[in-house]
XYZ file of C-alpha atoms in Angstrom:
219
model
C 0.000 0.000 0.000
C 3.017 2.498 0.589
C 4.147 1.375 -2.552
C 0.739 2.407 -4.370
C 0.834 5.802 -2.098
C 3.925 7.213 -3.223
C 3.173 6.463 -6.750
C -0.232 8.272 -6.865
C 1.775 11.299 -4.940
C 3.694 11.394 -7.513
C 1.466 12.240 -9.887
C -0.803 14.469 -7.988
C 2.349 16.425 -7.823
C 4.554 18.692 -5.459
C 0.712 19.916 -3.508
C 0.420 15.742 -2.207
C -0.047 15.699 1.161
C 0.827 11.701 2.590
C 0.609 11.266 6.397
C 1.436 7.882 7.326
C -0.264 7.029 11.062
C 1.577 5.437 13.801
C -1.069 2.141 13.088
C 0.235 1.863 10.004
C -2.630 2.860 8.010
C -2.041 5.523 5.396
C -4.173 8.574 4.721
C -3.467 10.855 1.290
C -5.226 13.784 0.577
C -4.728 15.666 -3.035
C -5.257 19.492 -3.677
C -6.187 20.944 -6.987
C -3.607 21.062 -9.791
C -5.175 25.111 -10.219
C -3.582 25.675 -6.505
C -0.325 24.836 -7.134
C 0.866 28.454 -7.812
C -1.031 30.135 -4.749
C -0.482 27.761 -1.329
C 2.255 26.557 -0.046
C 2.221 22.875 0.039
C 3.584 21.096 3.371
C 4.410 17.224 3.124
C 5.157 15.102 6.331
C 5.748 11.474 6.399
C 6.011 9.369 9.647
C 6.994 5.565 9.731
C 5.927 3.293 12.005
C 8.157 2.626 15.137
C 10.518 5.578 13.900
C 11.145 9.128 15.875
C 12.377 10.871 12.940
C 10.001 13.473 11.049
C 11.027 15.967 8.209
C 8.746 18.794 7.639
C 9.152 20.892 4.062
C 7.932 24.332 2.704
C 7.731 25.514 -0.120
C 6.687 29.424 -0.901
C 4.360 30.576 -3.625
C 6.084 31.903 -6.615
C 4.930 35.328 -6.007
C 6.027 35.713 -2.809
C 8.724 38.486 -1.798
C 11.245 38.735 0.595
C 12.318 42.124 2.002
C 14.986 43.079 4.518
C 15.287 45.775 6.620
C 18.586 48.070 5.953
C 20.289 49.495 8.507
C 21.000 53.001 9.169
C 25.016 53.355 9.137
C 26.171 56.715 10.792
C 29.545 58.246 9.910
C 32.065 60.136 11.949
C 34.731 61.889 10.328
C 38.407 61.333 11.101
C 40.299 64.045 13.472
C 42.807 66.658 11.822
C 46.450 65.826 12.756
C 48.082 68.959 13.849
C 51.820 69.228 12.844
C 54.075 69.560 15.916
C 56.270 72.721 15.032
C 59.698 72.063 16.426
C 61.295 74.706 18.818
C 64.209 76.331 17.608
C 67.545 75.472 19.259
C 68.939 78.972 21.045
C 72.154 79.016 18.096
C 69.476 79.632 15.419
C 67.614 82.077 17.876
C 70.989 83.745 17.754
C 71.408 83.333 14.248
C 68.491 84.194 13.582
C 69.269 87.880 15.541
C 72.157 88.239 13.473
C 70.999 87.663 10.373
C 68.456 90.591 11.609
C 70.696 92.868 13.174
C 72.666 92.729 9.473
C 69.779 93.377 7.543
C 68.892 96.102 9.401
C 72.710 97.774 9.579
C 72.069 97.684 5.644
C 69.008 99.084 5.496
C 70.344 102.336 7.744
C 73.092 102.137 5.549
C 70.883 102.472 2.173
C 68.614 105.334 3.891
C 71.954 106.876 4.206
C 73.399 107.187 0.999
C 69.791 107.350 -0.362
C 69.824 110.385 1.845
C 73.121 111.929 -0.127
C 71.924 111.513 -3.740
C 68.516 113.092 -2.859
C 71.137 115.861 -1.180
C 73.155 116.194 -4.587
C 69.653 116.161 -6.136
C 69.161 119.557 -5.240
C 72.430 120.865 -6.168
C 71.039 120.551 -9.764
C 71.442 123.878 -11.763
C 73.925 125.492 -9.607
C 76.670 127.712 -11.028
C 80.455 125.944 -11.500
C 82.972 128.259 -10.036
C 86.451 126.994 -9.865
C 87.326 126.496 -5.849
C 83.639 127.369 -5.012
C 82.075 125.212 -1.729
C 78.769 126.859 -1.617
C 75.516 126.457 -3.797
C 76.256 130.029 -4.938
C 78.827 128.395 -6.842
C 81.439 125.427 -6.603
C 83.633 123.303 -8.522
C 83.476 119.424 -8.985
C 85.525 118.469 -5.298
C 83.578 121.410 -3.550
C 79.803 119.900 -4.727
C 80.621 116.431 -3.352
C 82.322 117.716 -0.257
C 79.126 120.005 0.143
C 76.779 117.145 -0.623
C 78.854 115.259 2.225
C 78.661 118.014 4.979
C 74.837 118.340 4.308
C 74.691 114.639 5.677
C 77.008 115.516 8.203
C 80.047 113.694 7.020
C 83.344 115.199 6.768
C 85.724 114.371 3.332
C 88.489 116.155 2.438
C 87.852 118.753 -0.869
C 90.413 117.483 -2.897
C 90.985 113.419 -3.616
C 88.019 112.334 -0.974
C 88.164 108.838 -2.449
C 91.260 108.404 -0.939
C 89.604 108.506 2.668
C 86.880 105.861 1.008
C 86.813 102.314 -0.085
C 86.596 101.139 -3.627
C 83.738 99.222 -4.490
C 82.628 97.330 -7.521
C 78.752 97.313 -6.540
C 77.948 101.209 -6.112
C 75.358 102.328 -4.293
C 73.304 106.254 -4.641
C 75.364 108.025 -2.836
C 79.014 107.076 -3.620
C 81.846 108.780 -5.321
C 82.390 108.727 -8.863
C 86.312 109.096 -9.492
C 87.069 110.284 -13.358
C 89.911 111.007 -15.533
C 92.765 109.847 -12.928
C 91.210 111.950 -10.354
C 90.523 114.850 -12.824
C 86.744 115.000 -12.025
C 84.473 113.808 -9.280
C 80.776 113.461 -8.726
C 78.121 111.657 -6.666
C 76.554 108.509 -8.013
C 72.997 108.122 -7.935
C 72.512 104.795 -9.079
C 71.503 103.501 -13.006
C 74.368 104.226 -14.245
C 73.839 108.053 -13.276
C 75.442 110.814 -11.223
C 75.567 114.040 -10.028
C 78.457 116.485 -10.838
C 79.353 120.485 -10.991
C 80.479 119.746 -14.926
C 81.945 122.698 -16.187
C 80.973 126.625 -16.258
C 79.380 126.326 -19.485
C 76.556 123.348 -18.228
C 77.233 123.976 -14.372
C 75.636 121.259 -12.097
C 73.495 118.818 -13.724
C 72.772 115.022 -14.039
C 74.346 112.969 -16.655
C 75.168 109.627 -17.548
C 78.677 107.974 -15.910
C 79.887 106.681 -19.811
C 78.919 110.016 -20.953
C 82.037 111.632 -19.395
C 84.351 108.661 -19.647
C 83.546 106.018 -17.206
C 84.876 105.734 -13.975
C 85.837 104.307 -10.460
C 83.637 103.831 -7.539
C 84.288 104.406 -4.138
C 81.994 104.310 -0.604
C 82.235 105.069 3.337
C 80.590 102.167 4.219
């Protein structure tokens, strides 16, 4: 009879429903084939003298499974900071140096800035051989005049010999001419500052323009 039972399950199909009794005696129930797609069959088969039982389901075709997401919050990372590292006290000093330098040469610049705006105003002025004064001067008695305005004392004649040659002039410095023949106050692009002769006087001109020449500073 088992034999016959599973052989008429199968062709009723997957809905077959066979529950064997612990007598022995078999009961089989068949659903509609029109069902097949809308219940969920459940089979369970029982032996006699046996504990073990296996229980299936299947789902409907239709049916849909849905999960629910998670909500995921984010945090964002911390900034690093850079550690800055102390300076050791010999680049403090250094560092004080390096300042104190700078600063020497920027006092130095204002000064000689200071003496071509000076010669500046010496423009136009009358050339009078062995003048000192702006009522009329020669080439050595403009510079030393331009000089004394500053307060700085150079001799009238050959002043570059109390100064330094350099080969980086700077407005302000001596412009030595014709073997010490003429002198005049540079004031930087290739310009300077000089009582000429008594025909142009005092006037600004070009370096090349009256030969070239040889520079020479206080500082």
């Amino acid at each position: 009879m088992s034999k016959a039972v599973s052989a008429n399950a199968g062709t009723v199909g997957r809905q077959a429903a066979v529950i064997a009794a612990a007598s022995g005696l078999i009961l089989s129930m068949g659903l509609p084939a029109n069902a097949a797609d809308t219940t969920a069959g459940v089979s369970a088969s029982t032996e006699s003298g046996s504990a073990q039982a296996a229980l299936a389901v299947t789902a409907a075709p239709t049916a849909t499974v849905s999960f629910e997401r998670p909500v995921v919050k984010t945090t964002a990372a911390p900034k690093i900071e850079t550690v800055r590292a102390q300076s050791t006290a010999s680049e403090t000093g250094a560092a004080r140096t390096l300042a104190a330098s700078k600063l020497a040469d920027t006092i130095s610049s204002a000064a000689a800035s200071g003496l071509a705006a000076i010669a500046y105003t010496g423009i136009g002025h009358p050339y009078v051989w062995g003048g000192t004064t702006p009522n009329g001067w020669d080439c050595s008695g403009f510079t030393q005049w331009v000089y004394a305005q500053a307060g700085i004392s150079i001799p009238r004649v050959n002043a570059w010999t109390a100064m330094k040659p350099t080969s980086t002039p700077a407005p302000g410095d001596l412009v030595m001419q014709n073997g010490g023949a003429h002198v005049g106050i540079y004031v930087g692009n290739g310009m300077m500052i000089s009582a000429l002769n008594p025909s142009q006087g005092t006037l600004l001109h070009s370096v090349a323009s009256t030969g070239g020449g040889s520079y020479f500073t206080m500082n």
